[in-house]
XYZ file of C-alpha atoms in Angstrom:
679
model
C 22.721 -1.868 29.185
C 26.170 -0.829 30.434
C 27.562 -4.266 29.515
C 26.633 -3.710 25.847
C 28.907 -2.042 23.328
C 27.771 1.213 21.746
C 26.605 -0.465 18.519
C 24.857 -3.198 20.523
C 22.985 -0.553 22.507
C 22.028 1.125 19.239
C 20.752 -2.121 17.700
C 18.689 -2.956 20.791
C 17.131 0.525 20.874
C 16.470 0.503 17.140
C 14.769 -2.896 17.272
C 12.514 -1.809 20.127
C 11.527 1.431 18.423
C 11.127 -0.109 14.983
C 9.067 -3.093 16.094
C 6.164 -0.881 17.221
C 4.268 0.674 14.277
C 3.184 3.638 16.408
C 6.821 4.783 16.412
C 7.732 4.548 12.746
C 6.789 2.906 9.476
C 8.557 -0.075 7.941
C 12.084 0.868 6.773
C 11.389 4.429 7.918
C 13.537 6.646 10.069
C 17.061 6.094 11.328
C 18.984 6.003 14.579
C 22.580 6.635 15.583
C 25.093 6.456 18.397
C 28.507 8.002 18.931
C 31.401 6.413 20.764
C 35.124 5.737 20.823
C 37.059 2.739 19.535
C 40.699 2.001 18.923
C 41.931 2.747 15.414
C 43.516 -0.531 14.207
C 46.071 1.434 12.173
C 47.332 3.955 14.748
C 46.355 2.191 17.924
C 44.892 5.483 19.098
C 41.301 6.211 20.164
C 39.027 7.385 17.343
C 35.555 8.902 17.665
C 32.936 7.157 15.540
C 29.273 7.500 14.717
C 27.179 4.420 13.940
C 24.105 5.225 11.808
C 21.398 2.999 10.361
C 22.358 2.605 6.714
C 20.365 3.404 3.617
C 17.328 1.196 3.038
C 17.433 -0.679 6.341
C 14.550 -1.330 8.727
C 14.834 -0.388 12.392
C 12.728 -3.270 13.643
C 15.001 -5.891 12.083
C 18.271 -3.936 12.060
C 21.489 -5.855 12.662
C 25.021 -4.569 13.096
C 25.818 -5.226 9.420
C 23.092 -2.705 8.578
C 24.972 0.156 10.223
C 27.217 2.646 8.457
C 30.244 3.505 10.605
C 31.934 6.874 10.057
C 34.822 8.740 11.641
C 33.233 11.650 13.436
C 36.132 14.073 12.869
C 36.082 13.542 9.109
C 32.289 13.650 8.920
C 32.131 16.939 10.808
C 35.001 18.348 8.762
C 32.628 18.265 5.776
C 31.021 21.406 7.204
C 34.122 23.314 6.125
C 33.811 22.215 2.495
C 30.006 22.286 2.242
C 29.248 24.061 -1.058
C 25.760 25.224 -0.064
C 22.213 23.977 -0.376
C 22.181 24.052 -4.188
C 24.925 21.413 -4.215
C 24.153 19.587 -0.983
C 23.586 16.288 -2.771
C 27.327 16.116 -3.397
C 27.825 15.562 0.327
C 26.306 12.077 0.167
C 29.216 10.864 -1.963
C 31.601 12.526 0.495
C 30.273 10.324 3.313
C 32.027 7.378 1.662
C 35.366 9.035 2.414
C 34.460 9.220 6.100
C 33.786 5.522 6.546
C 35.670 3.514 9.153
C 36.562 -0.149 8.852
C 35.390 -2.791 6.394
C 31.886 -3.745 5.357
C 28.811 -2.056 6.745
C 25.907 -0.382 4.992
C 25.902 2.589 2.655
C 25.374 5.896 4.516
C 21.881 7.334 4.115
C 20.861 10.869 3.215
C 20.139 11.517 6.909
C 23.703 10.805 8.038
C 24.433 14.514 8.468
C 21.550 14.906 10.922
C 23.092 12.255 13.144
C 26.714 13.235 12.849
C 26.329 17.001 13.203
C 23.903 17.066 16.125
C 25.887 17.361 19.356
C 24.346 14.415 21.171
C 25.639 10.923 21.763
C 22.408 9.252 20.615
C 19.938 10.511 18.000
C 16.628 9.073 16.717
C 14.801 10.237 13.595
C 11.350 8.612 13.307
C 8.098 8.809 11.355
C 5.318 8.294 13.944
C 1.751 8.937 12.819
C 1.105 11.163 15.831
C 4.225 13.233 15.247
C 3.552 13.634 11.521
C -0.007 14.707 12.336
C 1.449 17.688 14.209
C 4.060 18.171 11.476
C 1.376 18.392 8.757
C -1.163 20.513 10.630
C -1.651 23.971 9.140
C -0.666 25.512 12.498
C 1.909 22.857 13.351
C 4.424 25.332 14.745
C 1.917 26.781 17.222
C 0.707 23.280 18.149
C 4.288 22.179 18.823
C 4.763 25.030 21.264
C 1.392 24.434 22.882
C 1.908 20.687 23.302
C 5.571 20.605 24.295
C 6.517 24.078 25.502
C 10.201 24.685 24.840
C 11.228 21.017 25.123
C 10.491 20.334 21.432
C 11.353 22.812 18.674
C 9.578 23.290 15.351
C 11.722 22.917 12.200
C 10.107 24.227 8.993
C 9.968 21.771 6.096
C 13.290 21.107 4.465
C 14.180 18.223 2.195
C 16.349 15.616 3.978
C 20.025 16.268 3.468
C 23.123 18.066 4.730
C 21.404 21.407 5.290
C 18.712 19.819 7.439
C 21.481 18.307 9.545
C 23.031 21.747 9.981
C 19.638 23.225 10.866
C 18.911 20.660 13.582
C 22.446 20.917 14.969
C 21.984 24.697 15.296
C 18.589 24.245 16.992
C 20.071 21.788 19.471
C 22.861 24.229 20.286
C 20.508 27.218 20.719
C 17.953 25.251 22.764
C 19.854 23.257 25.404
C 16.590 22.518 27.207
C 15.103 20.783 24.135
C 14.970 17.023 23.738
C 13.949 16.983 20.103
C 12.212 18.551 17.102
C 9.063 18.297 15.047
C 10.167 18.380 11.404
C 7.502 20.190 9.408
C 5.707 17.882 6.964
C 7.994 15.016 7.838
C 8.464 13.476 11.308
C 10.395 13.869 14.538
C 14.001 13.871 15.761
C 15.032 13.287 19.386
C 18.339 12.932 21.184
C 19.924 11.992 24.494
C 23.224 11.587 26.298
C 22.545 7.862 26.675
C 20.744 5.342 24.526
C 18.008 4.973 27.140
C 17.566 8.733 27.337
C 17.259 9.122 23.553
C 14.689 6.319 23.419
C 12.728 7.791 26.322
C 12.708 11.214 24.651
C 11.540 9.749 21.346
C 8.710 7.877 23.036
C 7.751 10.919 25.094
C 7.409 13.062 21.963
C 5.373 10.363 20.195
C 3.119 9.483 23.113
C 2.571 13.106 24.120
C 1.403 13.939 20.597
C -0.903 10.901 20.536
C -2.394 11.782 23.928
C -2.944 15.410 22.939
C -4.704 14.358 19.727
C -6.892 11.877 21.609
C -7.910 14.469 24.186
C -8.412 17.453 21.878
C -9.505 16.101 18.499
C -12.897 17.015 17.113
C -15.452 14.208 17.168
C -15.534 13.674 13.391
C -12.128 14.639 11.971
C -13.074 13.239 8.557
C -16.506 14.853 8.612
C -19.928 13.225 8.893
C -20.795 9.862 7.398
C -21.356 9.964 3.659
C -24.654 8.344 2.777
C -24.152 5.049 0.967
C -20.386 4.915 1.514
C -20.321 2.754 4.637
C -18.579 -0.610 4.722
C -20.356 -3.517 3.082
C -20.773 -6.701 5.158
C -17.508 -8.647 5.194
C -18.504 -11.466 2.838
C -20.087 -9.034 0.391
C -17.169 -6.596 0.350
C -14.587 -9.342 -0.114
C -16.590 -10.849 -2.968
C -16.787 -7.422 -4.600
C -13.072 -6.875 -3.992
C -12.283 -10.159 -5.730
C -14.550 -9.239 -8.647
C -12.800 -5.871 -9.061
C -9.258 -7.073 -8.404
C -8.362 -8.047 -11.967
C -9.466 -4.717 -13.414
C -7.714 -2.760 -10.661
C -4.463 -4.669 -11.081
C -4.609 -3.949 -14.805
C -5.056 -0.255 -13.990
C -1.993 -0.277 -11.732
C 0.027 -2.241 -14.291
C -0.475 -0.351 -17.535
C 3.115 0.913 -17.527
C 4.732 -2.043 -15.760
C 3.431 -5.250 -14.124
C 2.621 -4.920 -10.432
C 1.782 -7.281 -7.608
C -1.130 -6.274 -5.367
C -2.311 -6.372 -1.784
C -5.838 -5.878 -0.448
C -6.850 -4.433 2.910
C -10.313 -3.913 4.323
C -9.054 -2.729 7.705
C -11.443 -0.568 9.707
C -9.155 2.468 9.430
C -9.491 2.364 5.626
C -13.219 1.660 5.552
C -13.955 4.397 8.109
C -11.954 6.939 6.092
C -13.823 6.103 2.887
C -17.188 6.285 4.666
C -16.667 9.920 5.698
C -17.571 13.049 3.761
C -14.090 14.603 3.651
C -12.259 11.622 2.176
C -12.282 12.920 -1.442
C -10.701 16.267 -0.421
C -8.113 14.692 1.835
C -7.160 11.933 -0.601
C -6.621 14.576 -3.304
C -4.176 16.436 -1.043
C -1.954 13.382 -1.026
C 0.569 12.161 1.505
C 3.304 14.310 3.043
C 6.101 12.315 4.687
C 8.693 11.444 2.003
C 8.702 7.796 3.082
C 4.950 7.699 2.469
C 4.635 9.196 -0.996
C 7.741 7.485 -2.359
C 5.821 4.243 -1.894
C 2.239 5.375 -2.467
C 2.724 8.031 -5.166
C 1.627 11.530 -4.303
C -2.051 10.600 -4.142
C -4.369 7.598 -4.633
C -7.030 6.843 -7.195
C -10.404 6.969 -5.418
C -13.551 5.429 -6.863
C -16.239 8.106 -6.549
C -19.215 5.735 -6.356
C -21.134 4.505 -3.302
C -20.614 1.047 -1.867
C -23.861 -0.115 -3.456
C -22.564 0.500 -6.997
C -22.568 -2.658 -9.107
C -19.351 -4.374 -10.120
C -20.046 -3.468 -13.754
C -20.595 0.223 -12.994
C -17.557 0.279 -10.720
C -15.339 -1.204 -13.420
C -16.533 1.283 -16.010
C -15.939 4.221 -13.678
C -12.531 2.922 -12.544
C -11.376 2.858 -16.156
C -12.532 6.450 -16.673
C -10.813 7.566 -13.480
C -7.633 5.791 -14.524
C -7.360 7.836 -17.682
C -7.945 11.013 -15.681
C -5.352 9.903 -13.117
C -2.738 9.322 -15.806
C -3.384 12.724 -17.324
C -3.167 14.361 -13.906
C 0.099 12.598 -13.058
C 1.595 13.540 -16.406
C 0.634 17.136 -15.673
C 2.302 16.914 -12.247
C 5.469 15.665 -13.912
C 5.414 18.258 -16.683
C 4.827 21.150 -14.254
C 7.756 20.245 -12.063
C 10.345 18.463 -14.201
C 13.535 20.210 -15.236
C 15.959 19.384 -18.016
C 17.967 17.087 -15.743
C 15.015 15.333 -14.067
C 14.851 11.536 -14.406
C 12.314 10.265 -16.933
C 8.753 9.736 -15.722
C 8.540 6.353 -13.981
C 4.949 5.539 -14.828
C 1.647 7.324 -14.415
C -0.444 4.558 -12.845
C -1.698 4.685 -9.237
C -0.106 2.580 -6.509
C -3.096 2.987 -4.169
C -6.696 2.438 -5.313
C -9.484 3.111 -2.802
C -12.981 1.641 -3.212
C -15.657 2.909 -0.777
C -17.355 0.177 1.193
C -14.759 -2.342 0.001
C -11.230 -1.282 0.951
C -7.780 -0.480 -0.388
C -5.725 -2.090 -3.151
C -2.007 -1.303 -3.004
C 0.673 -2.226 -5.524
C 4.403 -2.688 -5.873
C 7.074 -4.624 -7.746
C 6.566 -7.558 -5.373
C 4.169 -8.573 -2.636
C 6.198 -7.070 0.208
C 6.439 -3.721 -1.571
C 2.697 -3.784 -2.286
C 1.844 -4.665 1.303
C 4.147 -1.983 2.690
C 2.641 0.609 0.328
C -0.748 -0.190 1.846
C 0.669 0.099 5.344
C 2.113 3.500 4.448
C -1.213 4.763 3.159
C -2.813 3.554 6.384
C -0.170 5.650 8.169
C -1.189 8.585 5.979
C -4.853 8.152 6.936
C -3.851 8.204 10.608
C -1.822 11.359 9.990
C -4.731 13.059 8.246
C -7.080 12.105 11.067
C -4.789 13.624 13.670
C -4.115 16.804 11.702
C -7.785 17.351 10.809
C -8.861 16.603 14.360
C -6.741 19.439 15.723
C -6.420 21.777 12.764
C -6.338 21.365 8.981
C -4.216 18.836 7.136
C -1.610 20.743 5.112
C 0.982 18.464 3.487
C 4.071 19.759 1.704
C 3.305 21.139 -1.742
C 3.603 19.192 -4.957
C 6.841 20.882 -6.035
C 8.563 19.591 -2.914
C 7.044 16.156 -3.405
C 8.390 16.113 -6.942
C 11.865 17.109 -5.738
C 11.834 14.038 -3.508
C 10.138 11.609 -5.913
C 12.415 12.515 -8.818
C 15.497 13.256 -6.745
C 18.731 12.291 -8.481
C 19.768 10.437 -5.323
C 16.504 8.482 -5.304
C 16.982 7.642 -8.974
C 20.518 6.443 -8.258
C 19.168 4.214 -5.479
C 16.620 2.712 -7.881
C 19.306 2.109 -10.489
C 21.375 0.190 -7.929
C 18.538 -2.248 -7.315
C 19.350 -5.794 -8.473
C 17.934 -6.891 -11.806
C 14.558 -8.592 -11.252
C 14.294 -12.354 -11.638
C 12.548 -13.747 -14.748
C 9.255 -14.397 -12.945
C 9.253 -11.222 -10.850
C 5.775 -9.649 -10.506
C 4.073 -12.821 -11.824
C 1.427 -14.645 -9.779
C 1.109 -18.402 -10.285
C -1.861 -20.585 -9.291
C -0.891 -24.279 -9.158
C -3.333 -27.076 -8.463
C -2.408 -30.310 -6.737
C 0.653 -28.459 -5.464
C 1.120 -29.888 -1.973
C 3.549 -32.488 -3.324
C 5.147 -34.067 -6.363
C 5.121 -32.202 -9.673
C 2.931 -29.381 -8.337
C 5.174 -28.640 -5.363
C 8.331 -28.840 -7.469
C 6.757 -26.405 -9.932
C 5.779 -23.995 -7.164
C 9.319 -24.108 -5.769
C 10.819 -23.449 -9.190
C 8.532 -20.534 -10.002
C 9.023 -18.981 -6.560
C 12.798 -19.328 -6.898
C 12.536 -17.441 -10.177
C 10.663 -14.573 -8.506
C 6.967 -15.467 -8.761
C 4.334 -15.347 -6.049
C 2.767 -18.810 -5.843
C -0.625 -20.066 -4.709
C -0.504 -23.694 -3.581
C -3.979 -25.095 -4.260
C -4.676 -28.605 -3.002
C -7.559 -30.752 -1.801
C -5.774 -30.992 1.575
C -5.603 -27.486 3.084
C -3.137 -28.425 5.820
C -0.712 -29.891 3.297
C -1.154 -26.883 1.010
C -0.341 -24.505 3.848
C 2.654 -26.609 4.912
C 4.022 -26.571 1.358
C 3.517 -22.806 1.136
C 5.328 -22.283 4.442
C 8.209 -24.406 3.188
C 8.529 -22.324 0.026
C 8.390 -18.925 1.745
C 6.452 -16.514 3.897
C 3.085 -14.927 3.137
C 4.715 -12.449 0.748
C 5.805 -15.363 -1.472
C 3.434 -18.304 -1.097
C -0.170 -18.955 -0.071
C -1.798 -22.317 0.613
C -5.499 -22.673 -0.237
C -8.014 -25.525 -0.287
C -9.324 -26.429 -3.712
C -11.522 -29.285 -4.826
C -11.052 -28.626 -8.537
C -14.162 -30.616 -9.426
C -16.340 -28.161 -7.461
C -17.046 -24.880 -9.252
C -17.792 -22.997 -6.032
C -14.592 -24.251 -4.405
C -12.540 -23.301 -7.452
C -13.946 -19.768 -7.466
C -13.225 -19.412 -3.744
C -9.613 -20.462 -4.305
C -9.192 -18.039 -7.215
C -10.741 -15.251 -5.119
C -8.303 -16.001 -2.299
C -5.424 -15.769 -4.770
C -6.442 -12.400 -6.197
C -7.076 -10.913 -2.749
C -3.652 -12.140 -1.599
C -1.583 -11.049 -4.589
C -3.811 -8.812 -6.713
C -4.457 -11.151 -9.630
C -3.266 -14.207 -11.558
C -0.801 -14.484 -14.434
C -0.017 -18.164 -14.622
C -2.080 -21.294 -14.039
C -0.668 -24.805 -13.798
C -3.405 -27.432 -14.053
C -1.666 -30.251 -12.237
C -4.288 -31.759 -9.884
C -5.036 -35.359 -10.706
C -5.482 -38.954 -9.676
C -5.236 -42.225 -11.491
C -6.962 -45.584 -11.507
C -5.225 -48.456 -13.296
C -7.957 -50.850 -14.402
C -8.898 -52.821 -17.461
C -11.885 -51.832 -19.554
C -14.068 -54.504 -17.980
C -13.048 -53.598 -14.443
C -13.484 -49.840 -14.903
C -16.803 -48.649 -13.500
C -18.818 -45.705 -14.639
C -17.935 -43.955 -11.374
C -14.232 -44.615 -12.020
C -14.549 -42.993 -15.423
C -16.548 -40.049 -14.096
C -14.159 -39.465 -11.183
C -11.150 -39.236 -13.473
C -12.957 -36.779 -15.730
C -14.374 -34.712 -12.863
C -10.948 -34.094 -11.363
C -8.767 -33.658 -14.445
C -10.950 -32.782 -17.426
C -13.680 -30.842 -15.637
C -11.283 -29.577 -12.949
C -8.854 -28.139 -15.501
C -11.754 -26.552 -17.351
C -13.134 -24.924 -14.186
C -9.756 -23.605 -13.044
C -8.884 -22.301 -16.513
C -12.256 -20.584 -16.842
C -12.077 -18.854 -13.456
C -8.457 -17.810 -13.916
C -8.977 -16.635 -17.502
C -11.760 -14.347 -16.270
C -9.203 -12.586 -14.069
C -6.514 -12.539 -16.763
C -8.853 -11.022 -19.344
C -9.892 -8.310 -16.870
C -6.239 -7.509 -16.158
C -5.412 -7.054 -19.868
C -1.886 -8.285 -19.115
C -1.868 -11.576 -21.008
C -0.928 -14.711 -19.109
C -0.104 -18.396 -19.292
C -2.128 -21.550 -18.709
C -0.176 -24.796 -18.506
C -1.743 -28.267 -18.488
C 0.259 -31.076 -16.944
C -1.084 -33.731 -19.277
C 0.708 -37.019 -19.897
C 2.501 -39.172 -22.384
C -0.670 -41.245 -22.115
C -2.651 -38.505 -23.859
C -1.149 -39.790 -27.121
C 0.122 -43.287 -26.168
C -2.238 -46.251 -25.966
C -1.478 -48.796 -23.280
C -3.447 -51.536 -21.490
C -5.512 -51.160 -18.320
C -5.682 -47.371 -18.543
C -8.929 -46.365 -20.239
C -10.196 -43.794 -17.702
C -6.878 -42.074 -17.019
C -5.625 -41.918 -20.595
C -8.967 -40.760 -21.966
C -9.143 -37.844 -19.566
C -5.508 -36.944 -20.327
C -6.429 -36.823 -24.010
C -9.299 -34.522 -23.037
C -6.838 -32.222 -21.240
C -4.487 -32.276 -24.213
C -7.204 -31.050 -26.529
C -8.293 -28.390 -24.034
C -4.810 -26.932 -24.547
C -5.420 -26.534 -28.263
C -8.964 -25.244 -27.846
C -8.032 -22.643 -25.244
C -4.921 -21.578 -27.124
C -7.110 -20.786 -30.111
C -9.681 -18.901 -28.029
C -7.553 -17.002 -25.500
C -4.791 -15.875 -27.807
C -6.803 -12.753 -28.612
C -6.246 -11.721 -24.983
C -2.523 -12.427 -25.051
C -2.972 -15.604 -23.004
C -0.748 -18.510 -24.041
C -1.907 -22.071 -23.392
C 0.571 -24.941 -23.500
C 0.991 -28.431 -22.095
C 3.640 -30.675 -20.620
C 3.499 -34.443 -21.191
C 5.415 -36.244 -18.425
C 5.908 -39.948 -18.086
C 7.013 -42.176 -15.263
C 7.403 -39.495 -12.577
C 7.539 -41.825 -9.611
C 9.517 -39.886 -6.996
C 7.340 -37.659 -4.831
C 4.202 -38.609 -6.733
C 0.973 -38.811 -4.788
C -0.608 -40.740 -7.669
C 2.038 -43.450 -7.620
C 2.001 -43.645 -3.827
C -1.782 -44.139 -3.732
C -1.814 -47.468 -5.531
C -1.192 -46.478 -9.130
C 2.476 -47.439 -8.749
C 1.644 -50.909 -7.489
C -0.812 -51.448 -10.322
C 1.597 -50.206 -12.979
C 4.372 -52.379 -11.531
C 2.074 -55.395 -11.719
C 1.177 -54.610 -15.329
C 4.844 -54.420 -16.294
C 5.971 -57.330 -14.084
C 8.463 -55.432 -11.929
C 8.828 -54.635 -8.228
C 7.133 -51.377 -7.238
C 10.387 -50.039 -5.758
C 12.041 -50.542 -9.149
C 9.314 -48.846 -11.173
C 11.254 -45.588 -11.668
C 14.282 -47.525 -12.938
C 12.017 -49.595 -15.197
C 10.503 -46.476 -16.755
C 13.991 -45.033 -17.255
C 15.248 -48.116 -19.076
C 12.398 -48.105 -21.572
C 13.238 -44.521 -22.628
C 15.566 -43.404 -25.362
C 17.750 -41.420 -22.948
C 17.675 -44.111 -20.226
C 17.058 -41.438 -17.588
C 14.492 -41.275 -14.823
C 12.076 -38.325 -14.979
C 11.802 -36.324 -11.744
C 9.259 -33.675 -10.654
C 11.942 -31.003 -11.073
C 12.211 -31.816 -14.771
C 8.522 -31.055 -15.236
C 8.908 -27.843 -13.238
C 11.746 -26.770 -15.516
C 9.558 -27.291 -18.581
C 6.776 -25.190 -17.058
C 9.271 -22.409 -16.345
C 10.594 -22.452 -19.896
C 7.106 -22.339 -21.424
C 6.179 -19.346 -19.240
C 9.554 -17.659 -19.281
C 10.886 -14.697 -21.226
C 12.268 -16.825 -24.085
C 8.959 -18.434 -25.105
C 6.739 -15.408 -25.638
C 5.496 -16.513 -29.065
C 4.567 -20.137 -28.396
C 1.036 -21.356 -27.719
C -0.835 -24.609 -28.321
C 2.311 -26.682 -27.788
C 2.771 -29.938 -25.851
C 6.297 -30.547 -24.567
C 7.174 -34.182 -23.833
C 9.222 -34.623 -20.664
C 9.527 -38.391 -20.728
C 13.239 -39.009 -21.432
C 12.165 -40.122 -24.904
C 9.282 -42.477 -25.555
C 9.090 -43.028 -29.312
C 5.507 -44.277 -29.193
C 4.490 -40.938 -27.644
C 6.250 -38.714 -30.181
C 3.848 -35.982 -31.279
C 2.731 -36.121 -34.863
């Protein structure tokens, strides 16, 4: 790597370390490198330290994600350090040590990297290392495992003083290659980038090997009768049935998006006798509990418990959890502590079923689950060798309600209008449905693309975004079993459903005498019955969530306009239009709004028009099929063609923050067709 610059070496090392979950969790830990560059002002050499900036992820780190500081100025802060009671002030001082333009904001761990007398430093959160760090006899284990090559550092909150502590340890122990940070993680160093990386991996792998060779056979205790994993199909069905209630539990204070995992590591933990004790102790590494809260909510019923009994008990446990969290806050808060941020759990564990994790968006929810999986691994390692002993709740509170953490949260960008909302859109692989999915996703929603053609649904989802944004599922809306399977897939992917767009449809343009009974039934099966089935399945989830919601019907101008050769299509659109009114009247008690959009003449991107409907309509009106969109535009009041994006915009408005008190409404999006004016 001698042909790489110092920051390039650092990026390469960081990406290698961060891409392997055994080394550190997502966005966890930080790395640094020291070197010399020419000062563009003086033309003289200047010593610099490059450090992963605040909030970055090692596995995907790029040079723009580094904070670059002048080493002389950073180390000069030691002379003005006001002491541990005021150490937070030093974070602001880092800004006055920055070199050059751009770059990331320095993190709280900058002092650790700048003050330690080594050219390259890694601070990581490996499960194996944290297992040693959280063992009751972690200091003795460190000595036993590593001899004098790794030094124990008692728990200290990240900050300037911890940097001073590690710098002093490095100076007093020249033979050492790193530290175990009590309750927290590891730090390693080296004279070269390769040496620092090798030392980090040696500490991690040595801990993992020692745990594997010396752990007791059942670190979580014996199997707990009745708490073993249910068969896959059964546990996922139960998870889907519980998901709405659990999301409502996690969202009492603010709406959350969810993630479900039934990984073996979770199921095995919940099947063992010690899981209630260990879960109650909570997580230890600051990166873990900042994203999982100090401890999870654990359903204390066996896997065989019915859905109904599980729901009832989850609601009781939720109230107890909120009281317990409020007590935790009240015991530890001071006059200048930030206000409580919500008392709902971010991790909910269901024996035999799995783990539900929550966050402000899908990525945050998924990462929270990954962090609790890390915590399970940590507990297994610590219990296998000793006893799991995380940092105490007072220290957790100091981190969770740290003024610096609060400031970081306040700097977060304002959420988009549809943030934390989960939309289920039928017929969404193209046309109006796809345009609607794109619009809602652009406004912050998670979207489920449901379509008869799975491949097209998945392709549309991939076009809109990754798995944290969009999911493609197969859905024959006329089949009740298929609809339920699609809804289940949605709630397991994102935690629940907030918004349904009934868009799936087809059209047959025939006269009364040419329309067969099967033609009529087909139209009604797909649009009238299909909308009913989707609304029913989705409303079941929404009611369980107790978070309100929206159901939108993409009806048609034809629901109120009578034209020739259109009996089957227009009749079923009228059926859909009245479903809007019926459901608005019924579901309003649950805070669920039901509205409709009446498009007309949406030719571009339309699967219906491309499948023969366009040719038939063109023949009826005596125009060329290619000119049908222009024809429709000219017969409107505004003389404008209606595009799928216009329908998507109407859906967004009806579901958006400005239309919270409107239900039972049909919005025409037809550029003005007087014969279809609502009366």
